[in-house]
Every structure is written in C-alpha cells, then in structure tokens.
PDB file of N, CA and C in Angstrom:
ATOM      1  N   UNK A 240       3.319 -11.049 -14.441  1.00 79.00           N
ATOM      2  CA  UNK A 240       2.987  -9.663 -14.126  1.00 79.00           C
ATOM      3  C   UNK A 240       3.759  -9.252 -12.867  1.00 79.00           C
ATOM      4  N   UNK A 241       4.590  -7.694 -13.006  1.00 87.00           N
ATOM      5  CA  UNK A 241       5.184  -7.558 -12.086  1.00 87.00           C
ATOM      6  C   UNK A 241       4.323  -7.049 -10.462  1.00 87.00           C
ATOM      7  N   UNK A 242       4.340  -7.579  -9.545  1.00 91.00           N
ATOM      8  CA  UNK A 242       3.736  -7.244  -8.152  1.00 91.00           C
ATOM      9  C   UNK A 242       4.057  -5.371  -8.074  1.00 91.00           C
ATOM     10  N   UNK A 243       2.930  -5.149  -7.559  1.00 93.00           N
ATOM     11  CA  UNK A 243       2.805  -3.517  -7.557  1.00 93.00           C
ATOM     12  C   UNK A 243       1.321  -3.240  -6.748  1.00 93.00           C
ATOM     13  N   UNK A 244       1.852  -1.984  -5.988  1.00 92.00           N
ATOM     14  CA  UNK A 244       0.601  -1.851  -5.413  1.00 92.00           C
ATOM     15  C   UNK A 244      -0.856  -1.393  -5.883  1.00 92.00           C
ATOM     16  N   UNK A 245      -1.810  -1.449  -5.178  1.00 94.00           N
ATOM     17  CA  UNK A 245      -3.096  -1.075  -5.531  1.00 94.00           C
ATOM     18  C   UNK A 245      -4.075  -0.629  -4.717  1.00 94.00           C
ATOM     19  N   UNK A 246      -4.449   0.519  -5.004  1.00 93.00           N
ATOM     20  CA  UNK A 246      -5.583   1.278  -4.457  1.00 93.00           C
ATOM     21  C   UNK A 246      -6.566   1.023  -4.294  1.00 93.00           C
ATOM     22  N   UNK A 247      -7.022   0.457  -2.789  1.00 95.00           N
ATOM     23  CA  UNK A 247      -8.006  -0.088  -2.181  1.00 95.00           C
ATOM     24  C   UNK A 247      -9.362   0.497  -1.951  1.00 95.00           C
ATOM     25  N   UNK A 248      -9.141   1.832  -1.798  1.00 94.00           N
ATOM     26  CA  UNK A 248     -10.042   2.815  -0.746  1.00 94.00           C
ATOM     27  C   UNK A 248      -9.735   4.355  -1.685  1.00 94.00           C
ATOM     28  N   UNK A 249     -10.784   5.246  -2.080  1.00 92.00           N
ATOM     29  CA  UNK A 249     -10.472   6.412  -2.427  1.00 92.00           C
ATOM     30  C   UNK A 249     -11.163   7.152  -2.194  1.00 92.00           C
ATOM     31  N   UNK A 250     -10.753   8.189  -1.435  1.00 90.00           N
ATOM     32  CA  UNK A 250     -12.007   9.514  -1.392  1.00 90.00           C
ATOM     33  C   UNK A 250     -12.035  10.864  -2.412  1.00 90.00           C
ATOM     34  N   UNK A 251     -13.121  10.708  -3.056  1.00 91.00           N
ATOM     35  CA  UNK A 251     -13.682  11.709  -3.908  1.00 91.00           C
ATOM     36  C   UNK A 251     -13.979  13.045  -2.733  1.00 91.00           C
ATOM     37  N   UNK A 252     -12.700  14.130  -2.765  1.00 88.00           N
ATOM     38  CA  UNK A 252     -13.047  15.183  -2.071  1.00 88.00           C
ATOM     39  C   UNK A 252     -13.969  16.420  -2.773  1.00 88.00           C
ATOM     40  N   UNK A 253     -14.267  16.268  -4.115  1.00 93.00           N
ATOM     41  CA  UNK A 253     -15.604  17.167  -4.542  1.00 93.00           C
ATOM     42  C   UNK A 253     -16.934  16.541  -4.376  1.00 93.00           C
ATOM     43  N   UNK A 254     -16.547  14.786  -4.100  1.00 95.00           N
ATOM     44  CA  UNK A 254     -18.376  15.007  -4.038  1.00 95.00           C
ATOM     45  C   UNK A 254     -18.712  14.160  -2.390  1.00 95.00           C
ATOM     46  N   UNK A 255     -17.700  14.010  -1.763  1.00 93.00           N
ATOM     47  CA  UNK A 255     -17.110  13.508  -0.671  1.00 93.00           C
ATOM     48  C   UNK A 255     -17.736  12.004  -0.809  1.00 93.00           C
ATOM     49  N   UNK A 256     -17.643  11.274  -1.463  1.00 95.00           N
ATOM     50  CA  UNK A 256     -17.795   9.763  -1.567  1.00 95.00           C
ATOM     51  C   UNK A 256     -16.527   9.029  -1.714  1.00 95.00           C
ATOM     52  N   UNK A 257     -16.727   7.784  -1.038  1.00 95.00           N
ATOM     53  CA  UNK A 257     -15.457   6.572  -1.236  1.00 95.00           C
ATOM     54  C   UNK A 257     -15.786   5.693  -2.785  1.00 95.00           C
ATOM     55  N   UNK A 258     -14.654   5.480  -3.072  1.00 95.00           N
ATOM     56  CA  UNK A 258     -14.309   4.739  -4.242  1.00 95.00           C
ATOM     57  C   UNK A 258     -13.755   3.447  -3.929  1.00 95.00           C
ATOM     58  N   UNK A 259     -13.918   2.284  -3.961  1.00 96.00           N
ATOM     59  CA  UNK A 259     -13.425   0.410  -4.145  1.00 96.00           C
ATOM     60  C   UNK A 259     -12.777   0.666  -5.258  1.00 96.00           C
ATOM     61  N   UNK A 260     -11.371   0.127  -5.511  1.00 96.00           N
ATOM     62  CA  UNK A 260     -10.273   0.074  -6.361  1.00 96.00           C
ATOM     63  C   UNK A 260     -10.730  -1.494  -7.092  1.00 96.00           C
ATOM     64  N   UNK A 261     -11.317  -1.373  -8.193  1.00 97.00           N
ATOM     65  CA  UNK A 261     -11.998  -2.812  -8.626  1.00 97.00           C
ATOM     66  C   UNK A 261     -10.649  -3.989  -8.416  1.00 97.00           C
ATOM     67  N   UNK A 262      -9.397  -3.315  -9.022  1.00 95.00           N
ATOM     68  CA  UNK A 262      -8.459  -4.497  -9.425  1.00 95.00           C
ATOM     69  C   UNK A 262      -7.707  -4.691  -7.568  1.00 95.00           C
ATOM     70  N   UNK A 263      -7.722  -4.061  -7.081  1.00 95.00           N
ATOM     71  CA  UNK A 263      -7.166  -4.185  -5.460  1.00 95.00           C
ATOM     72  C   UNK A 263      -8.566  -5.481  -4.813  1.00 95.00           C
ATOM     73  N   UNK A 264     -10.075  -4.911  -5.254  1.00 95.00           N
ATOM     74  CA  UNK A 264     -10.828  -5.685  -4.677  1.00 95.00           C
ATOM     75  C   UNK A 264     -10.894  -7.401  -5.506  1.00 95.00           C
ATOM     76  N   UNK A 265     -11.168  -7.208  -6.533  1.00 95.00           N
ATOM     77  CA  UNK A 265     -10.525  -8.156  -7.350  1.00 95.00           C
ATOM     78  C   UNK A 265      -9.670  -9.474  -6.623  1.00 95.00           C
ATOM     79  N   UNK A 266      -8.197  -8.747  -6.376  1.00 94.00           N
ATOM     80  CA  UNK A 266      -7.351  -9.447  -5.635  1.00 94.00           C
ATOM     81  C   UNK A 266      -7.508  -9.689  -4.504  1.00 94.00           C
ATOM     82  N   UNK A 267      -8.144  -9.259  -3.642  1.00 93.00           N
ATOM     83  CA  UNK A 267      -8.344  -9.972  -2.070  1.00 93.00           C
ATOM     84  C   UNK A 267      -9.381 -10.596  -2.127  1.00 93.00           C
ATOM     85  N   UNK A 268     -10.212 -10.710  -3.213  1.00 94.00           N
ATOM     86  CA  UNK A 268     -11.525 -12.248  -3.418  1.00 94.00           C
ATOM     87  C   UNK A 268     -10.248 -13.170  -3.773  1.00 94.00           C
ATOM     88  N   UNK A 269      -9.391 -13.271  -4.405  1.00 94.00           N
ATOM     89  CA  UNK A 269      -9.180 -14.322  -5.168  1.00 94.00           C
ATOM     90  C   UNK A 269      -8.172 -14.952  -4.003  1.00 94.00           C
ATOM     91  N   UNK A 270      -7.627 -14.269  -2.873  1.00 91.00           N
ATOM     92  CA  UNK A 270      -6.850 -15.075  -2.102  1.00 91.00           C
ATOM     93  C   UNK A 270      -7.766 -16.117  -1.312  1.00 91.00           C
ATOM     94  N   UNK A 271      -6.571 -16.848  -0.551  1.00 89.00           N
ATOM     95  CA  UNK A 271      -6.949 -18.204  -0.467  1.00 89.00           C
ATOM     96  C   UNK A 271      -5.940 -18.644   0.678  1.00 89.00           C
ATOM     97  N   UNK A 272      -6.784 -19.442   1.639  1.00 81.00           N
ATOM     98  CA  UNK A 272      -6.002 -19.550   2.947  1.00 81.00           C
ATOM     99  C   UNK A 272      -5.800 -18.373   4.091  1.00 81.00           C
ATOM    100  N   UNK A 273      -5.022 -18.651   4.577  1.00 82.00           N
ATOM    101  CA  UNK A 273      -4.858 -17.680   5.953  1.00 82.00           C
ATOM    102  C   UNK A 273      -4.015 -16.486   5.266  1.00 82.00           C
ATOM    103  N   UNK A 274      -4.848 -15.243   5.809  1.00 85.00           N
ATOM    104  CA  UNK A 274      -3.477 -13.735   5.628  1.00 85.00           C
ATOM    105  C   UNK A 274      -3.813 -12.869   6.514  1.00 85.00           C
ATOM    106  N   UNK A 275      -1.866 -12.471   6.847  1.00 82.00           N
ATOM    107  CA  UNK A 275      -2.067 -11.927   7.992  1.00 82.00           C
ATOM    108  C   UNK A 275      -1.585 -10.232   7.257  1.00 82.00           C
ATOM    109  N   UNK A 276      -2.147  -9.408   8.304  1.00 86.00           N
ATOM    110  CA  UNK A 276      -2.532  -7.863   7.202  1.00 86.00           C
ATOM    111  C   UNK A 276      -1.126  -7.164   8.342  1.00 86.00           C
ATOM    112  N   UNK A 277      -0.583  -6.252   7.272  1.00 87.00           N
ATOM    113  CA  UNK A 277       0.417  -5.512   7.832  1.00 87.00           C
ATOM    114  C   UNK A 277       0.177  -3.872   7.724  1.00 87.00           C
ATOM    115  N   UNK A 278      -0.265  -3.165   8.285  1.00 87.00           N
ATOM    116  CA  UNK A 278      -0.822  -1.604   8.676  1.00 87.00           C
ATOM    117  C   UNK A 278       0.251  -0.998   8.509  1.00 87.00           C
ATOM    118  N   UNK A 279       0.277   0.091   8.375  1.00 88.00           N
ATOM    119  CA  UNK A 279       0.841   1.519   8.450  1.00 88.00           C
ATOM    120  C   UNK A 279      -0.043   2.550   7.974  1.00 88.00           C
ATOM    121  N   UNK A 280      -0.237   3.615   9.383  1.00 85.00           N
ATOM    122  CA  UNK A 280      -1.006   4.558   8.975  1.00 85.00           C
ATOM    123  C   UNK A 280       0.140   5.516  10.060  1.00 85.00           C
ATOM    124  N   UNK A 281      -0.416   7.114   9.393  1.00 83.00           N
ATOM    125  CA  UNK A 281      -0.156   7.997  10.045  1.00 83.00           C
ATOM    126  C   UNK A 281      -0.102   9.641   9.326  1.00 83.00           C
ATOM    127  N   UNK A 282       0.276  10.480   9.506  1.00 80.00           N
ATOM    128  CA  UNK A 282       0.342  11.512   8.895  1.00 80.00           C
ATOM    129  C   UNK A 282       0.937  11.675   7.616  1.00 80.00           C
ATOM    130  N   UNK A 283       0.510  12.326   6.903  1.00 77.00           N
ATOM    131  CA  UNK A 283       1.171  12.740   5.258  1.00 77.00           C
ATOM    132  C   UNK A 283       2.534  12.938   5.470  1.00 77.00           C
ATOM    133  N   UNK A 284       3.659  12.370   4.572  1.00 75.00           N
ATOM    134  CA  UNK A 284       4.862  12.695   4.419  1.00 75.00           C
ATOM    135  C   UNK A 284       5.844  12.062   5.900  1.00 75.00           C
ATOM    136  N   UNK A 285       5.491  10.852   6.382  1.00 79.00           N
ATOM    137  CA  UNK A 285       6.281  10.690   7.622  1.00 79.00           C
ATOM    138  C   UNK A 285       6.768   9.117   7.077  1.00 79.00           C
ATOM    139  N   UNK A 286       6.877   9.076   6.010  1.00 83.00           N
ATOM    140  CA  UNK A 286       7.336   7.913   5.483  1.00 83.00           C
ATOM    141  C   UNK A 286       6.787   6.272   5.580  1.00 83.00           C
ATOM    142  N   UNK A 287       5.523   6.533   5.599  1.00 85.00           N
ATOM    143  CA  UNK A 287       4.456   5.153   5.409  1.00 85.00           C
ATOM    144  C   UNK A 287       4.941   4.077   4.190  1.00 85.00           C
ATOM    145  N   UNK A 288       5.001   5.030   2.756  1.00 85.00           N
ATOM    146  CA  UNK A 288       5.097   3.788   2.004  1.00 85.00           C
ATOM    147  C   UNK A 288       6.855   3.659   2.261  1.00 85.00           C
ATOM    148  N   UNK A 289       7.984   4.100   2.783  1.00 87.00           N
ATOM    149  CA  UNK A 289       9.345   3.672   2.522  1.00 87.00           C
ATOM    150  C   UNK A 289       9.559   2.450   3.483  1.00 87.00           C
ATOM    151  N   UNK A 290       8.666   2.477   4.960  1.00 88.00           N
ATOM    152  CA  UNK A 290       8.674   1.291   5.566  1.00 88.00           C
ATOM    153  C   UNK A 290       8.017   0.289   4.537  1.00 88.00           C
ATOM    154  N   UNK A 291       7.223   0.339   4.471  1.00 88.00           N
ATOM    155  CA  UNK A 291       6.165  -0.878   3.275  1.00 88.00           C
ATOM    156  C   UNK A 291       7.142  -1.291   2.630  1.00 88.00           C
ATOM    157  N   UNK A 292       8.097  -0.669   1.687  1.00 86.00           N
ATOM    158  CA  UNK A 292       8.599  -0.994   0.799  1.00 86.00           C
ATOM    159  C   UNK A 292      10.062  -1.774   1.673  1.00 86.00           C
ATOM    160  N   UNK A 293      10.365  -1.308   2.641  1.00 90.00           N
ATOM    161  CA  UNK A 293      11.390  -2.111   3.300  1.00 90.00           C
ATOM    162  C   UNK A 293      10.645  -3.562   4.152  1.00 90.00           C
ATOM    163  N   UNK A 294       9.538  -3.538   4.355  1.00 88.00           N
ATOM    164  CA  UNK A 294       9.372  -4.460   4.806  1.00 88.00           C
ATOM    165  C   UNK A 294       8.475  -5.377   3.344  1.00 88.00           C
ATOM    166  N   UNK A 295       8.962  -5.463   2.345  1.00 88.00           N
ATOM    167  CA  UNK A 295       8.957  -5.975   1.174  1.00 88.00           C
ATOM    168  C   UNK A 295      10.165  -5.889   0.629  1.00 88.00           C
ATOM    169  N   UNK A 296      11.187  -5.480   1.396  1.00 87.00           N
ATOM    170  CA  UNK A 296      12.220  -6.155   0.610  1.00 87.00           C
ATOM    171  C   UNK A 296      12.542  -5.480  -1.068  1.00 87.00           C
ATOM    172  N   UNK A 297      11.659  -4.414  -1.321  1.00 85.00           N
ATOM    173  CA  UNK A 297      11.923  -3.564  -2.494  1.00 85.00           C
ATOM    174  C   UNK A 297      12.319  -2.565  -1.949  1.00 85.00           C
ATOM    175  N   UNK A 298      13.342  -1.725  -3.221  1.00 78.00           N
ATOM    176  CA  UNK A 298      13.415  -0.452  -3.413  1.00 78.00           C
ATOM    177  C   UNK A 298      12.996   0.253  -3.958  1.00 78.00           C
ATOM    178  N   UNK A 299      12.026  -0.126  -5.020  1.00 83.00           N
ATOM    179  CA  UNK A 299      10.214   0.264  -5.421  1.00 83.00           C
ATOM    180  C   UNK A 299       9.463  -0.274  -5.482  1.00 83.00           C
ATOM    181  N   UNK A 300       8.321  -0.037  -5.031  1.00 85.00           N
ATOM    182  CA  UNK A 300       7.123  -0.920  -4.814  1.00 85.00           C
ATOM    183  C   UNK A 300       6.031   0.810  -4.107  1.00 85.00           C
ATOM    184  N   UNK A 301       5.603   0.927  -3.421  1.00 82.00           N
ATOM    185  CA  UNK A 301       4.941   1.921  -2.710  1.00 82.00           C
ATOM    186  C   UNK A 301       5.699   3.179  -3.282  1.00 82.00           C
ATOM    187  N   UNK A 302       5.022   4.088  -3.813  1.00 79.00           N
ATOM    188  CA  UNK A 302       5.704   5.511  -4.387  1.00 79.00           C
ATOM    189  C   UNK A 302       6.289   6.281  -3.703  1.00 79.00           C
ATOM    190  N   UNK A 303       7.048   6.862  -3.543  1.00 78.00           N
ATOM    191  CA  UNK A 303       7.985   7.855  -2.746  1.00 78.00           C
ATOM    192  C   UNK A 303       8.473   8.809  -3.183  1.00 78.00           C
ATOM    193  N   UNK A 304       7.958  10.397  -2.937  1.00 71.00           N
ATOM    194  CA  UNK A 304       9.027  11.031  -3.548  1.00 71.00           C
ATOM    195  C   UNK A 304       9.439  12.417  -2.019  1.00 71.00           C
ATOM    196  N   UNK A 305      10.710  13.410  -3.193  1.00 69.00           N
ATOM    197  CA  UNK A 305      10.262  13.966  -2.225  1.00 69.00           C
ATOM    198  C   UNK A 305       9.600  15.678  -1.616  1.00 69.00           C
ATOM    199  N   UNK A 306       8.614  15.939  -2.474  1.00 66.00           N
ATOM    200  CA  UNK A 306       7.687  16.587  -2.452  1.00 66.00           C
ATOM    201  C   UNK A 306       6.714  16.378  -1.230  1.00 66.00           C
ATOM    202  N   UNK A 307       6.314  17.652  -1.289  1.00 67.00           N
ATOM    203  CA  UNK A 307       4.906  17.617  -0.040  1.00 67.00           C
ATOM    204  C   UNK A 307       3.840  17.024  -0.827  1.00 67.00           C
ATOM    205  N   UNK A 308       3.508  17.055  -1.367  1.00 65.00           N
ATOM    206  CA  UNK A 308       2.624  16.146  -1.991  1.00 65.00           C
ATOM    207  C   UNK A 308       2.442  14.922  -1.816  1.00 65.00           C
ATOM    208  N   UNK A 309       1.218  14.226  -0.730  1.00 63.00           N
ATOM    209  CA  UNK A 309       1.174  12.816  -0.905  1.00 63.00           C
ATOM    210  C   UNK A 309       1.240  11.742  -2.415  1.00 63.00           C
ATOM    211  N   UNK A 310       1.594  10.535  -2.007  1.00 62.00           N
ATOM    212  CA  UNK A 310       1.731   9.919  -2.847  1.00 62.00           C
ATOM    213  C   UNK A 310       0.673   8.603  -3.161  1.00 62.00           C
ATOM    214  N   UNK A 311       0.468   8.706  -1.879  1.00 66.00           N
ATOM    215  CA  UNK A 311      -0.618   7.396  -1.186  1.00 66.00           C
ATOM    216  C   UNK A 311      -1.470   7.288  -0.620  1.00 66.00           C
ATOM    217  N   UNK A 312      -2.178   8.634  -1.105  1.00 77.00           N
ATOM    218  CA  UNK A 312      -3.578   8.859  -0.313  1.00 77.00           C
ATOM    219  C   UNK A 312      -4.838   7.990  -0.210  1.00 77.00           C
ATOM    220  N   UNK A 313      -5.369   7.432   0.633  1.00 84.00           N
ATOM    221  CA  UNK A 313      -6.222   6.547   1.033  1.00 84.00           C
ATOM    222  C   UNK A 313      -5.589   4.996   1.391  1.00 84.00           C
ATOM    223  N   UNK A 314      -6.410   4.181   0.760  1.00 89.00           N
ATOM    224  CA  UNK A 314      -5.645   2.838   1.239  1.00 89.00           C
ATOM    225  C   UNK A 314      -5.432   1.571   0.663  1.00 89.00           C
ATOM    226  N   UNK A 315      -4.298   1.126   0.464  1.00 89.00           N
ATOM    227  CA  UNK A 315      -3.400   0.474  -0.286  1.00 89.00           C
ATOM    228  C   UNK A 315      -2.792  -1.394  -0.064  1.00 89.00           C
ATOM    229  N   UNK A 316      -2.518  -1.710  -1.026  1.00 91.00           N
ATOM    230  CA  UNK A 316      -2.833  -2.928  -1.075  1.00 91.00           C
ATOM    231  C   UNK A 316      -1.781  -3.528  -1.983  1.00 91.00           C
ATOM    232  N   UNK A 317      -0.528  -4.630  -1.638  1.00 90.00           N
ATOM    233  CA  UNK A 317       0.359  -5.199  -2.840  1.00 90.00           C
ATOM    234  C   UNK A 317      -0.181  -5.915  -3.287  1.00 90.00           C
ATOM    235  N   UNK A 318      -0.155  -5.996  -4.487  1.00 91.00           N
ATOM    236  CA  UNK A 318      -0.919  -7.057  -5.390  1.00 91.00           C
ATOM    237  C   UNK A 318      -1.108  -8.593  -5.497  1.00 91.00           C
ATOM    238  N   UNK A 319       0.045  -8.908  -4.401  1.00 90.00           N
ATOM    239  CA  UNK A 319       0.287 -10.535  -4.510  1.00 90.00           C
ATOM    240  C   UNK A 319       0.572 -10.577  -3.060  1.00 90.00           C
ATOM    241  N   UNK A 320       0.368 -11.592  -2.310  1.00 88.00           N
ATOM    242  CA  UNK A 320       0.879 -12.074  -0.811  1.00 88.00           C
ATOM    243  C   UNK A 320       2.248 -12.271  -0.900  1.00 88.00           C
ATOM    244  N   UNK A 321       2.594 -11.964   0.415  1.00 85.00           N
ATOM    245  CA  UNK A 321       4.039 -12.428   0.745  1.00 85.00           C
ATOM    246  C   UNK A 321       4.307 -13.486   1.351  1.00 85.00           C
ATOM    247  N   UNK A 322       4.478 -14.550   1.045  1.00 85.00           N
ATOM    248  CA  UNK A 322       5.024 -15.693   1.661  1.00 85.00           C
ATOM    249  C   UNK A 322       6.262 -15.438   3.266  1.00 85.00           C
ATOM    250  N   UNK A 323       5.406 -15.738   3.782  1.00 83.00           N
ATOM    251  CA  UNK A 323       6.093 -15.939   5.307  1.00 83.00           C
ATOM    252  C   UNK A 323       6.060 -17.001   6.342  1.00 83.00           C
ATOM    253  N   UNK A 324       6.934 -17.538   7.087  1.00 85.00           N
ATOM    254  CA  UNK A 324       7.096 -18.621   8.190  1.00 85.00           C
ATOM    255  C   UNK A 324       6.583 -18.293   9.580  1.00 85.00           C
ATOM    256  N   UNK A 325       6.103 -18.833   9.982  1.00 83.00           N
ATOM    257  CA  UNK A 325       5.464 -18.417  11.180  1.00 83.00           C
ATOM    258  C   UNK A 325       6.053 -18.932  11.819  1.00 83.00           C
ATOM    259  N   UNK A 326       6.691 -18.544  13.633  1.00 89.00           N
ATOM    260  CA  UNK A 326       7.576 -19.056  14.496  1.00 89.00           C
ATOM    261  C   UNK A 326       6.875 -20.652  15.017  1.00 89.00           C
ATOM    262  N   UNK A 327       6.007 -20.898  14.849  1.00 91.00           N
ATOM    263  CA  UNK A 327       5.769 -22.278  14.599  1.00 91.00           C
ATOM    264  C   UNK A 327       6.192 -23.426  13.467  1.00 91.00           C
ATOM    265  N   UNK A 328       6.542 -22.589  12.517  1.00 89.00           N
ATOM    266  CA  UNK A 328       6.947 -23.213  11.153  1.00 89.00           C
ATOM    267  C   UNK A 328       5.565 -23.449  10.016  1.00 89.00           C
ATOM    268  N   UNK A 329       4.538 -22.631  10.453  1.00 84.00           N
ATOM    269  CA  UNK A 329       3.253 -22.737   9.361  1.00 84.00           C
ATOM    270  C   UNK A 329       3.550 -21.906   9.048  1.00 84.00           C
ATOM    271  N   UNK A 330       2.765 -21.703   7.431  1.00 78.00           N
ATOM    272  CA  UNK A 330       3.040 -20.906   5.986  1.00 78.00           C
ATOM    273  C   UNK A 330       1.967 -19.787   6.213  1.00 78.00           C
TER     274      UNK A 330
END
C-alpha cells in the first residue's frame, strides 16, 4: 500500500464538533518503539503541506494546489513512519 496522508483531527463547522480520522487513529495504535513528531502549523495557504512533503522527500504526498482554498484543514498524519538516524546513531 502506497504511504499517503491521513486525517487525524476534523472539525464539523455546522454542528461545531471534532471528528478522530478512524484509519489515521488506527495507525498511531499500531506503532511501535520510539517516534519523534514533526509539526507544521500556521495560517491557510502559507505552504504547510509543500514543506511536509519536502521534508519527505516527495513531490506528492500532502495536497497542494493553487487555489485559496485550503487543502489540509485540521490535522494530519503520514501513514507510515519515517525511518531516521539520530546524531547518536539510534534508529
């Protein structure tokens, strides 16, 4: 299955309630071992998911277009860990 993101967090603005993304929650039970979380927040349209996607090493992965229209509203989650070295040399 190809790695792709997933919607963690959603707000219902007609009945103002949050939504749990079952398959995003899903995936962060099933990890295992140490993970370290990588943020980006900030205003609509200032390019949140194009960093994400550069700091993944894709040229799609996080949606992008270029309309005013968000793409990534609430909060988001890649589907699989990224394997990284820590300046100690742990995984």
């Amino acid at each position: 299955v190809e790695p792709k993101p997933l919607q963690l967090l959603s707000h219902n603005e007609d009945t103002g309630k949050f939504h749990l993304g079952e398959a995003a929650l899903a995936q962060l039970r099933s990890l295992k071992g140490p993970v370290a979380v990588v943020a980006v927040c900030g205003r609509a349209r200032q390019g949140k998911s194009f960093i994400l996607n550069q700091l993944l090493g894709k040229s799609k992965g996080f949606k992008v277009a270029s309309s005013q229209r968000p793409c990534t509203k609430g909060l988001w989650l890649w589907s699989e860990p990224v394997p990284m070295t820590a300046p100690d040399g742990s995984k």
